[in-house]
Short mmCIF file of C-alpha atoms in Angstrom, two decimals:
data_model
loop_
_atom_site.label_atom_id
_atom_site.label_comp_id
_atom_site.label_asym_id
_atom_site.label_seq_id
_atom_site.Cartn_x
_atom_site.Cartn_y
_atom_site.Cartn_z
CA MET A 246 39.06 -37.23 10.52
CA ARG A 247 42.48 -35.71 11.21
CA ARG A 248 42.76 -34.56 7.59
CA PHE A 249 39.28 -32.98 7.85
CA LEU A 250 40.24 -31.06 11.00
CA MET A 251 43.41 -29.87 9.33
CA CYS A 252 41.32 -28.54 6.46
CA VAL A 253 39.06 -26.68 8.87
CA VAL A 254 42.05 -25.10 10.60
CA ALA A 255 43.53 -24.11 7.25
CA VAL A 256 40.29 -22.47 6.16
CA LEU A 257 40.00 -20.53 9.41
CA ALA A 258 43.58 -19.36 8.96
CA VAL A 259 42.74 -18.13 5.49
CA MET A 260 39.72 -16.29 6.87
CA THR A 261 41.87 -14.66 9.53
CA THR A 262 44.63 -13.52 7.21
CA GLN A 263 42.40 -12.73 4.25
CA ALA A 264 41.59 -9.03 4.27
CA GLN A 265 38.96 -9.56 1.64
CA GLU A 266 35.86 -8.76 3.59
CA ALA A 267 34.24 -7.92 0.28
CA GLU A 268 32.35 -4.72 -0.13
CA GLY A 269 29.45 -6.81 -1.34
CA HIS A 270 28.43 -4.29 -4.02
CA GLY A 271 26.11 -2.59 -1.53
CA TYR A 272 24.23 -5.82 -0.83
CA ILE A 273 25.72 -6.22 2.67
CA VAL A 274 23.57 -4.17 5.05
CA LYS A 275 23.67 -3.92 8.84
CA THR A 276 21.39 -2.71 11.63
CA LYS A 277 22.41 0.33 13.67
CA GLY A 278 24.99 -0.32 16.36
CA ALA A 279 26.95 -3.07 14.62
CA LYS A 280 30.65 -2.70 15.50
CA LYS A 281 33.68 -3.32 13.34
CA VAL A 282 35.67 -6.39 14.40
CA ALA A 283 39.09 -7.69 13.46
CA VAL A 284 37.99 -11.23 12.54
CA ALA A 285 34.71 -12.07 10.85
CA GLU A 286 32.73 -14.97 12.26
CA SER A 287 30.71 -17.57 10.44
CA THR A 288 27.66 -16.69 8.43
CA LYS A 289 24.28 -17.10 10.11
CA GLU A 290 21.88 -19.50 8.45
CA ASP A 291 18.93 -19.67 10.74
CA GLY A 292 16.00 -21.89 10.16
CA GLN A 293 13.29 -20.53 7.98
CA ALA A 294 9.99 -21.58 6.81
CA GLU A 295 7.35 -21.56 4.24
CA GLU A 296 5.10 -18.69 3.80
CA LYS A 297 1.54 -19.22 2.89
CA ALA A 298 0.37 -18.53 -0.63
CA GLU A 299 1.25 -14.96 -1.46
CA PRO A 300 -1.28 -12.56 -2.94
CA GLN A 301 -1.14 -12.92 -6.70
CA ASP A 302 -1.43 -9.17 -7.16
CA PHE A 303 1.89 -8.59 -5.45
CA PHE A 304 4.15 -11.46 -4.44
CA GLU A 305 3.48 -13.88 -7.27
CA LYS A 306 3.75 -10.98 -9.66
CA ASN A 307 7.03 -9.61 -8.30
CA PHE A 308 8.78 -12.70 -6.90
CA ARG A 309 8.44 -15.60 -9.31
CA TYR A 310 10.11 -18.88 -8.43
CA VAL A 311 12.63 -19.85 -11.11
CA SER A 312 13.56 -23.52 -11.24
CA MET A 313 17.20 -24.23 -12.04
CA CYS A 314 15.93 -25.87 -15.22
CA ASP A 315 14.66 -22.43 -16.32
CA TRP A 316 17.61 -20.25 -15.33
CA LYS A 317 18.48 -17.64 -17.95
CA GLU A 318 21.95 -16.37 -18.70
CA GLY A 319 22.64 -13.19 -16.78
CA MET A 320 20.89 -14.22 -13.55
CA ARG A 321 22.98 -12.93 -10.64
CA PHE A 322 23.88 -14.62 -7.37
CA MET A 323 26.15 -13.82 -4.45
CA VAL A 324 28.44 -16.38 -2.82
CA ILE A 325 27.31 -16.69 0.80
CA PRO A 326 29.12 -19.73 2.22
CA ASP A 327 27.73 -21.61 5.20
CA LYS A 328 30.14 -23.13 7.74
CA LYS A 329 30.22 -26.45 5.91
CA ASP A 330 30.92 -24.66 2.63
CA MET A 331 34.20 -23.37 4.02
CA VAL A 332 35.55 -26.92 3.79
CA ILE A 333 33.45 -28.44 1.01
CA LYS A 334 34.47 -26.52 -2.10
CA THR A 335 31.73 -25.59 -4.55
CA PHE A 336 33.39 -23.92 -7.54
CA ALA A 337 36.29 -24.76 -9.80
CA ASP A 338 38.36 -22.31 -11.80
CA ALA A 339 37.25 -22.87 -15.41
CA GLU A 340 40.75 -22.19 -16.75
CA THR A 341 42.75 -24.47 -14.45
CA GLY A 342 40.07 -26.94 -13.31
CA GLN A 343 41.27 -26.46 -9.72
CA MET A 344 38.69 -26.27 -6.94
CA VAL A 345 38.57 -22.88 -5.19
CA PRO A 346 37.95 -22.45 -1.42
CA SER A 347 34.58 -20.80 -0.84
CA VAL A 348 36.12 -18.30 1.57
CA LYS A 349 38.06 -16.76 -1.34
CA LEU A 350 34.81 -16.13 -3.18
CA ARG A 351 32.81 -14.88 -0.19
CA HIS A 352 30.50 -12.01 -1.19
CA PHE A 353 31.59 -12.23 -4.84
CA ILE A 354 28.85 -12.00 -7.44
CA MET A 355 28.44 -14.83 -9.94
CA THR A 356 26.51 -14.41 -13.19
CA TYR A 357 24.96 -17.55 -14.67
CA GLN A 358 26.28 -18.44 -18.15
CA GLY A 359 24.54 -21.72 -18.95
CA HIS A 360 25.65 -25.37 -18.74
CA ASP A 361 27.14 -28.06 -20.95
CA ASN A 362 28.95 -31.38 -20.99
CA LYS A 363 31.60 -30.59 -23.63
CA HIS A 364 34.49 -31.60 -21.37
CA GLY A 365 33.58 -35.27 -21.75
CA GLY A 366 33.37 -35.99 -18.05
CA LEU A 367 30.69 -37.89 -16.17
CA HIS A 368 28.96 -34.78 -14.87
CA GLU A 369 27.70 -31.65 -16.57
CA ARG A 370 29.04 -28.26 -15.59
CA VAL A 371 27.16 -25.08 -14.71
CA TYR A 372 29.15 -21.98 -15.69
CA PHE A 373 29.44 -18.56 -14.09
CA ASP A 374 31.30 -15.32 -14.76
CA CYS A 375 32.55 -13.59 -11.61
CA GLU A 376 31.93 -9.84 -11.55
CA ASP A 377 34.65 -9.27 -8.94
CA ASP A 378 37.76 -10.96 -10.33
CA GLY A 379 36.75 -11.34 -13.97
CA LYS A 380 37.33 -15.10 -13.93
CA LYS A 381 35.11 -17.94 -15.08
CA TYR A 382 34.03 -20.69 -12.69
CA TYR A 383 31.91 -23.78 -12.91
CA TYR A 384 29.93 -26.01 -10.60
CA GLU A 385 29.86 -29.70 -11.45
CA VAL A 386 26.44 -31.21 -10.81
CA PRO A 387 26.54 -34.40 -8.71
CA THR A 388 24.34 -36.30 -11.20
CA ALA A 389 25.31 -37.33 -14.71
CA SER A 390 22.54 -35.26 -16.26
CA PHE A 391 21.76 -31.59 -15.68
CA ASP A 392 18.12 -32.32 -16.48
CA ASP A 393 17.99 -34.92 -13.71
CA TYR A 394 19.56 -32.53 -11.23
CA CYS A 395 17.74 -29.29 -12.01
CA ILE A 396 14.24 -30.63 -11.33
CA GLY A 397 14.99 -30.87 -7.61
CA ALA A 398 15.32 -28.07 -5.07
CA GLN A 399 19.07 -28.50 -4.56
CA GLY A 400 20.33 -25.73 -6.85
CA VAL A 401 23.94 -24.52 -6.60
CA PRO A 402 25.31 -24.45 -3.02
CA THR A 403 26.46 -21.13 -1.49
CA LEU A 404 24.60 -18.96 -4.01
CA ALA A 405 22.03 -16.46 -2.73
CA TYR A 406 19.71 -15.27 -5.51
CA LEU A 407 20.08 -11.51 -5.97
CA GLY A 408 17.03 -11.20 -8.20
CA ASP A 409 14.76 -11.27 -5.15
CA VAL A 410 16.94 -8.74 -3.33
CA ASP A 411 16.84 -6.31 -6.24
CA VAL A 412 13.07 -6.53 -6.62
CA ALA A 413 12.51 -6.25 -2.85
CA ARG A 414 14.55 -3.05 -2.81
CA GLN A 415 12.31 -1.60 -5.49
CA VAL A 416 8.93 -2.57 -4.04
CA LEU A 417 9.47 -2.77 -0.26
CA THR A 418 11.95 -0.03 0.72
CA ASP A 419 10.31 2.59 3.00
CA THR A 420 7.04 0.64 3.15
CA ILE A 421 5.12 0.11 6.38
CA LEU A 422 4.96 -3.47 7.68
CA PHE A 423 3.69 -5.20 10.82
CA THR A 424 5.69 -7.81 12.69
CA LEU A 425 4.49 -11.41 12.97
CA ALA A 426 7.52 -13.49 14.00
CA SER A 427 8.54 -14.64 17.48
CA GLU A 428 12.12 -13.53 17.00
CA TYR A 429 14.22 -11.11 15.00
CA TYR A 430 17.92 -10.24 14.87
CA VAL A 431 20.30 -7.34 15.46
CA ASP A 432 23.78 -7.14 13.92
CA THR A 433 26.71 -6.92 16.32
CA GLU A 434 29.54 -6.82 13.78
CA LEU A 435 29.93 -4.26 11.02
CA ASN A 436 32.38 -6.37 9.03
CA GLY A 437 31.34 -9.84 10.17
CA ASP A 438 28.29 -12.01 10.63
CA GLY A 439 27.77 -11.64 14.39
CA PHE A 440 24.22 -11.05 15.58
CA THR A 441 21.99 -11.26 18.61
CA THR A 442 18.50 -12.71 18.74
CA ILE A 443 15.69 -10.60 20.16
CA THR A 444 12.33 -11.98 21.26
CA ASP A 445 10.69 -8.88 22.73
CA VAL A 446 9.08 -7.46 19.58
CA PRO A 447 5.29 -7.56 20.13
CA GLN A 448 3.31 -9.14 17.35
CA GLY A 449 1.71 -6.44 15.24
CA THR A 450 4.41 -3.81 15.87
CA GLU A 451 4.34 -1.20 13.13
CA VAL A 452 7.73 -0.88 11.44
CA GLN A 453 9.21 0.82 8.39
CA VAL A 454 11.61 -0.87 5.99
CA LYS A 455 14.91 0.99 6.27
CA SER A 456 17.27 -1.15 4.19
CA ILE A 457 17.30 -4.36 2.15
CA GLY A 458 20.36 -6.44 1.35
CA VAL A 459 21.51 -10.02 0.98
CA GLY A 460 20.90 -12.51 3.76
CA THR A 461 21.82 -16.19 3.40
CA ARG A 462 21.67 -18.76 0.63
CA ASN A 463 18.46 -20.26 2.07
CA PHE A 464 16.90 -16.91 2.97
CA PRO A 465 18.47 -14.39 0.58
CA VAL A 466 16.52 -11.21 1.37
CA LYS A 467 17.67 -9.40 4.50
CA ILE A 468 15.03 -6.85 5.54
CA ILE A 469 16.07 -4.25 8.12
CA VAL A 470 13.14 -2.45 9.74
CA GLU A 471 12.77 0.29 12.33
CA ASP A 472 9.99 0.71 14.89
CA LYS A 473 8.57 4.04 16.06
CA ASN A 474 11.17 4.24 18.82
CA GLY A 475 14.04 4.11 16.33
CA ARG A 476 15.00 0.53 17.15
CA GLU A 477 16.33 -1.43 14.18
CA PHE A 478 16.24 -5.19 13.70
CA TYR A 479 16.10 -7.56 10.77
CA GLN A 480 14.87 -10.84 9.39
CA ASN A 481 16.35 -12.96 6.59
CA VAL A 482 13.50 -14.26 4.45
CA ALA A 483 12.90 -16.40 1.38
CA ILE A 484 10.32 -14.96 -0.98
CA SER A 485 10.44 -16.67 -4.38
CA LYS A 486 12.63 -19.50 -2.93
CA THR A 487 14.75 -19.53 -6.11
CA ASN A 488 17.90 -21.61 -5.38
CA SER A 489 17.04 -21.66 -1.66
CA GLY A 490 18.10 -25.31 -1.48
CA LEU A 491 15.02 -26.24 0.56
CA ARG A 492 11.97 -28.27 -0.43
CA ASN A 493 8.53 -26.77 -0.01
CA ASP A 494 7.70 -29.12 2.87
CA GLU A 495 10.82 -27.94 4.72
CA PHE A 496 9.38 -24.44 4.73
CA GLN A 497 6.46 -25.77 6.79
CA ILE A 498 8.59 -26.50 9.87
CA SER A 499 7.59 -24.15 12.69
CA ASN A 500 11.02 -22.63 13.30
CA MET A 501 11.35 -21.94 9.57
CA ILE A 502 8.13 -20.00 9.12
CA ILE A 503 9.65 -16.88 10.65
CA HIS A 504 12.08 -16.82 7.72
CA THR A 505 9.40 -16.43 5.08
CA PHE A 506 8.00 -13.01 4.35
CA LYS A 507 4.48 -14.03 5.35
CA GLY A 508 5.81 -15.55 8.54
CA ALA A 509 7.86 -12.50 9.47
CA PHE A 510 5.87 -9.51 8.26
CA GLU A 511 2.44 -8.40 7.23
CA MET A 512 1.89 -5.67 4.67
CA LEU A 513 -0.34 -2.72 5.36
CA SER A 514 -2.72 -3.70 2.56
CA ASP A 515 -3.06 -7.24 3.97
CA ASN A 516 -3.71 -5.89 7.44
CA MET A 517 -6.35 -3.49 6.20
CA THR A 518 -8.13 -6.35 4.43
CA ALA A 519 -8.04 -8.43 7.60
CA SER A 520 -9.30 -5.44 9.59
CA SER A 521 -12.21 -4.60 7.28
CA VAL A 522 -14.70 -6.17 9.68
CA TYR A 523 -13.80 -3.48 12.22
CA GLN A 524 -14.04 -0.53 9.83
CA LYS A 525 -17.45 0.50 11.16
CA HIS A 526 -15.89 1.37 14.50
CA ILE A 527 -13.23 3.69 13.07
CA GLY A 528 -14.26 7.29 13.77
CA GLU A 529 -16.50 6.33 16.68
CA GLU A 530 -16.31 8.33 19.89
CA VAL A 531 -15.86 6.11 22.93
CA TYR A 532 -15.14 6.49 26.63
CA THR A 533 -13.49 4.16 29.12
CA LEU A 534 -15.74 2.43 31.62
CA TYR A 535 -12.75 1.58 33.80
CA SER A 536 -9.31 2.98 34.45
CA THR A 537 -7.09 1.00 32.11
CA ALA A 538 -3.50 0.78 30.88
CA MET A 539 -2.69 1.89 27.34
CA ALA A 540 0.53 2.50 25.41
CA ASP A 541 1.31 6.11 24.62
CA ALA A 542 2.97 7.38 21.44
CA SER A 543 6.41 6.49 22.83
CA GLY A 544 5.36 2.94 23.65
CA ARG A 545 5.34 3.59 27.40
CA THR A 546 2.51 2.30 29.56
CA ALA A 547 0.08 5.00 30.70
CA GLN A 548 -2.84 4.58 33.09
CA VAL A 549 -5.95 6.18 31.61
CA ALA A 550 -8.75 7.33 33.90
CA ARG A 551 -12.29 6.06 33.54
CA LEU A 552 -14.58 8.23 31.45
CA SER A 553 -11.63 9.33 29.34
CA THR A 554 -12.97 10.17 25.90
CA PHE A 555 -11.44 9.15 22.61
CA VAL A 556 -12.09 8.82 18.92
CA ILE A 557 -11.06 5.50 17.37
CA LYS A 558 -8.44 6.35 14.76
CA ASP A 559 -7.46 2.88 13.53
CA ILE A 560 -8.03 -0.82 14.19
CA ARG A 561 -5.64 -3.49 12.96
CA ALA A 562 -6.16 -7.22 13.27
CA GLN A 563 -3.41 -9.19 15.02
CA ARG A 564 -2.72 -12.25 12.88
CA GLY A 565 -3.42 -15.60 14.53
CA THR A 566 -5.26 -14.08 17.51
CA ASN A 567 -8.70 -12.71 18.43
CA TYR A 568 -7.10 -9.40 19.32
CA VAL A 569 -6.84 -6.12 17.46
CA LYS A 570 -4.51 -3.19 17.98
CA MET A 571 -6.70 -0.13 18.45
CA THR A 572 -5.32 3.37 18.04
CA LEU A 573 -7.25 6.06 19.92
CA ARG A 574 -6.91 9.86 19.97
CA GLY A 575 -7.91 11.74 23.10
CA LEU A 576 -10.76 14.15 22.39
CA GLY A 577 -9.42 16.71 24.82
CA SER A 578 -5.66 16.26 24.72
CA GLY A 579 -5.23 15.06 21.15
CA ARG A 580 -2.72 12.47 22.40
CA GLU A 581 -2.60 9.08 20.76
CA TYR A 582 -2.71 5.75 22.57
CA THR A 583 -2.89 2.11 21.52
CA LYS A 584 -4.73 -0.70 23.25
CA GLN A 585 -4.94 -4.43 22.53
CA VAL A 586 -8.61 -5.42 22.69
CA THR A 587 -10.84 -8.19 21.44
CA PHE A 588 -14.34 -8.18 20.03
CA ASN A 589 -14.65 -11.83 21.03
CA SER A 590 -15.95 -12.21 24.59
CA THR A 591 -14.32 -15.62 25.18
CA ASN A 592 -10.75 -16.44 26.14
CA VAL A 593 -9.71 -12.91 27.09
CA ALA A 594 -6.94 -12.22 29.52
CA GLY A 595 -7.75 -9.00 31.36
CA ASP A 596 -10.16 -8.93 34.29
CA ILE A 597 -11.27 -5.85 36.18
CA ALA A 598 -14.17 -5.75 38.64
CA GLY A 599 -15.37 -9.12 37.45
CA LEU A 600 -15.48 -7.98 33.83
CA HIS A 601 -13.11 -8.81 31.02
CA GLU A 602 -11.16 -5.62 30.49
CA ASP A 603 -9.82 -6.70 27.11
CA TYR A 604 -13.32 -7.17 25.72
CA PHE A 605 -14.16 -4.01 23.78
CA PHE A 606 -17.77 -3.69 24.89
CA ASN A 607 -16.90 -4.13 28.57
CA LEU A 608 -14.03 -1.65 28.44
CA PHE A 609 -15.60 1.09 26.32
CA GLY A 610 -18.91 2.84 26.17
CA VAL A 611 -19.89 4.27 22.80
CA GLY A 612 -20.40 8.02 22.69
CA ASN A 613 -19.16 11.07 24.54
CA PRO A 614 -20.36 11.49 28.14
CA LEU A 615 -20.41 15.29 27.82
CA LYS A 616 -22.79 14.99 24.88
CA MET A 617 -25.23 12.80 26.80
CA GLU A 618 -28.49 14.34 27.92
CA GLY A 619 -28.38 15.56 31.49
CA VAL A 620 -24.62 15.21 32.00
CA LYS A 621 -22.97 18.35 33.34
CA LYS A 622 -19.30 19.05 32.84
CA ASN A 623 -18.78 20.18 36.44
CA HIS A 624 -20.05 16.78 37.67
CA ILE A 625 -17.55 14.72 35.67
CA ALA A 626 -14.75 14.84 38.27
CA ASP A 627 -16.94 13.17 40.92
CA ILE A 628 -18.54 10.83 38.40
CA GLN A 629 -15.06 9.56 37.46
CA LYS A 630 -14.60 8.64 41.15
CA SER A 631 -17.97 6.81 41.20
CA ILE A 632 -19.47 9.49 43.46
CA VAL A 633 -23.12 10.60 43.03
CA HIS A 634 -24.92 13.49 44.68
CA ALA A 635 -28.50 14.67 45.07
CA GLY A 636 -29.67 16.35 41.87
CA TYR A 637 -27.79 13.98 39.53
CA THR A 638 -29.65 12.69 36.49
CA GLU A 639 -30.13 9.05 35.52
CA ASN A 640 -27.38 9.28 32.88
CA GLU A 641 -24.97 10.73 35.43
CA VAL A 642 -25.70 7.88 37.85
CA ARG A 643 -25.16 5.33 35.09
CA LEU A 644 -21.82 6.89 34.25
CA ALA A 645 -20.79 6.93 37.90
CA LEU A 646 -22.04 3.53 39.04
CA GLY A 647 -22.96 1.59 35.91
CA GLU A 648 -26.17 -0.28 35.29
CA PRO A 649 -28.09 -1.11 38.50
CA THR A 650 -28.53 -4.72 39.59
CA GLY A 651 -32.14 -3.98 40.52
CA GLN A 652 -34.85 -1.31 40.09
CA GLY A 653 -38.10 -0.63 41.96
CA GLU A 654 -40.17 1.83 44.00
CA ASP A 655 -40.33 2.52 47.73
CA ASN A 656 -43.50 3.18 49.72
CA ASN A 657 -43.27 6.91 49.03
CA GLY A 658 -43.28 6.49 45.28
CA HIS A 659 -39.55 7.13 44.82
CA MET A 660 -37.70 5.17 42.18
CA MET A 661 -34.92 2.98 43.56
CA TRP A 662 -31.79 1.81 41.81
CA THR A 663 -29.85 -0.78 43.76
CA TYR A 664 -26.22 -1.74 43.23
CA ASN A 665 -25.43 -5.05 44.84
CA TYR A 666 -22.30 -6.24 43.01
CA PRO A 667 -20.30 -8.83 44.99
CA ASP A 668 -17.04 -6.88 44.65
CA ARG A 669 -18.46 -3.44 45.54
CA PRO A 670 -20.17 -1.86 48.56
CA TYR A 671 -23.98 -1.91 48.47
CA VAL A 672 -25.57 1.33 47.21
CA CYS A 673 -29.21 2.35 46.81
CA VAL A 674 -30.00 5.51 44.85
CA TYR A 675 -33.43 7.20 45.21
CA PHE A 676 -34.93 9.34 42.45
CA ASP A 677 -37.84 11.73 42.32
CA ALA A 678 -40.32 9.83 40.14
CA LYS A 679 -41.36 12.93 38.15
CA LEU A 680 -38.15 14.91 37.89
CA LYS A 681 -35.98 11.77 37.67
CA LEU A 682 -33.29 13.43 39.73
CA VAL A 683 -31.45 11.87 42.67
CA THR A 684 -33.03 12.74 46.03
CA SER A 685 -30.81 10.63 48.30
CA ILE A 686 -28.21 7.89 48.41
CA LYS A 687 -28.15 5.03 50.91
CA LYS A 688 -25.03 2.96 51.48
#
């Protein structure tokens, strides 16, 4: 134990004195605000998890899992040591046979050069050329046979597969994604591995991919995204899982799912497919039946008056929920707002005036009040306040007070609409039977 602790101290000393915070060949990327520090801390290897089967027209086409048994010469990896790898050495110098501390190889790129057992030892060796120092290194497999070892998920420790990073840069940079995970990360150190965890990113937040670099051995693709407010954060994800060192069942653990692409992000094309059931509502004109809170273009909460008119610009399903994110454009102002609503009338959260506010058909009326027969523009201000006057039409009363709880006639032949909701004052509205205009209101 004492010898082990001495090794740890020695490694940390090397890290402190070693000024070789490697450039990383452009693969080391950071979120905005990361600060340069004097001493780099340990690499983050958060839990990750399995993504569900990727669409064959994109992920399986672009990110193919390559078993170690099928590695081809020229495949590139970066040395990303975990804490334990700082003590447990992975590579040996092919010329001297001496084991090399992982910290000395941190962020160096290794190119696979095949394997053999020509040295006559008990274990086969896997060879690499290092792009940074020009030397040759090997990893000695822990089993006697390479074929026995390569069929598992172990792979070569410390190596993050750069093939996925390169492809991700080509096909994902600048694309629009939607967030799905419960947590993301923000870099705190420009030349180290410090980070903070954030848990306040709403599911379904629209983001743009700003940069892609190397993450960890388990989750090699670091995706930095930016929301509409300019806030950057990232997630390390496994996509093909080549040399991830984790079995497929390990990717199923709940705290690992956020570190798969499908657990962290949703692509625009996937979201549009999921939202196809709502396409018929896009372009509809609607108006609010109640004053309700929405998010404006800056993400701030805004209280919208009842009878505010909008056109539905977009509807996006929120994965794993009955909710959708609806984007609306004001017909008068042209301003854009978003609102989380559901088309499922059960298990909704909001409740206004005894009605579920989050339920689309209780929150919105379809159409434009000013285009309704008998609705006058100069009456709208009072209608918004639920005030009716003599001379109002039936449509104006409906807009002001809603559907009546009862209808009938009095002894003088006047139509009567009664409003006897438990949470509102009693109102009785009388209409002229022929003209169908309000003659009086009784409260």
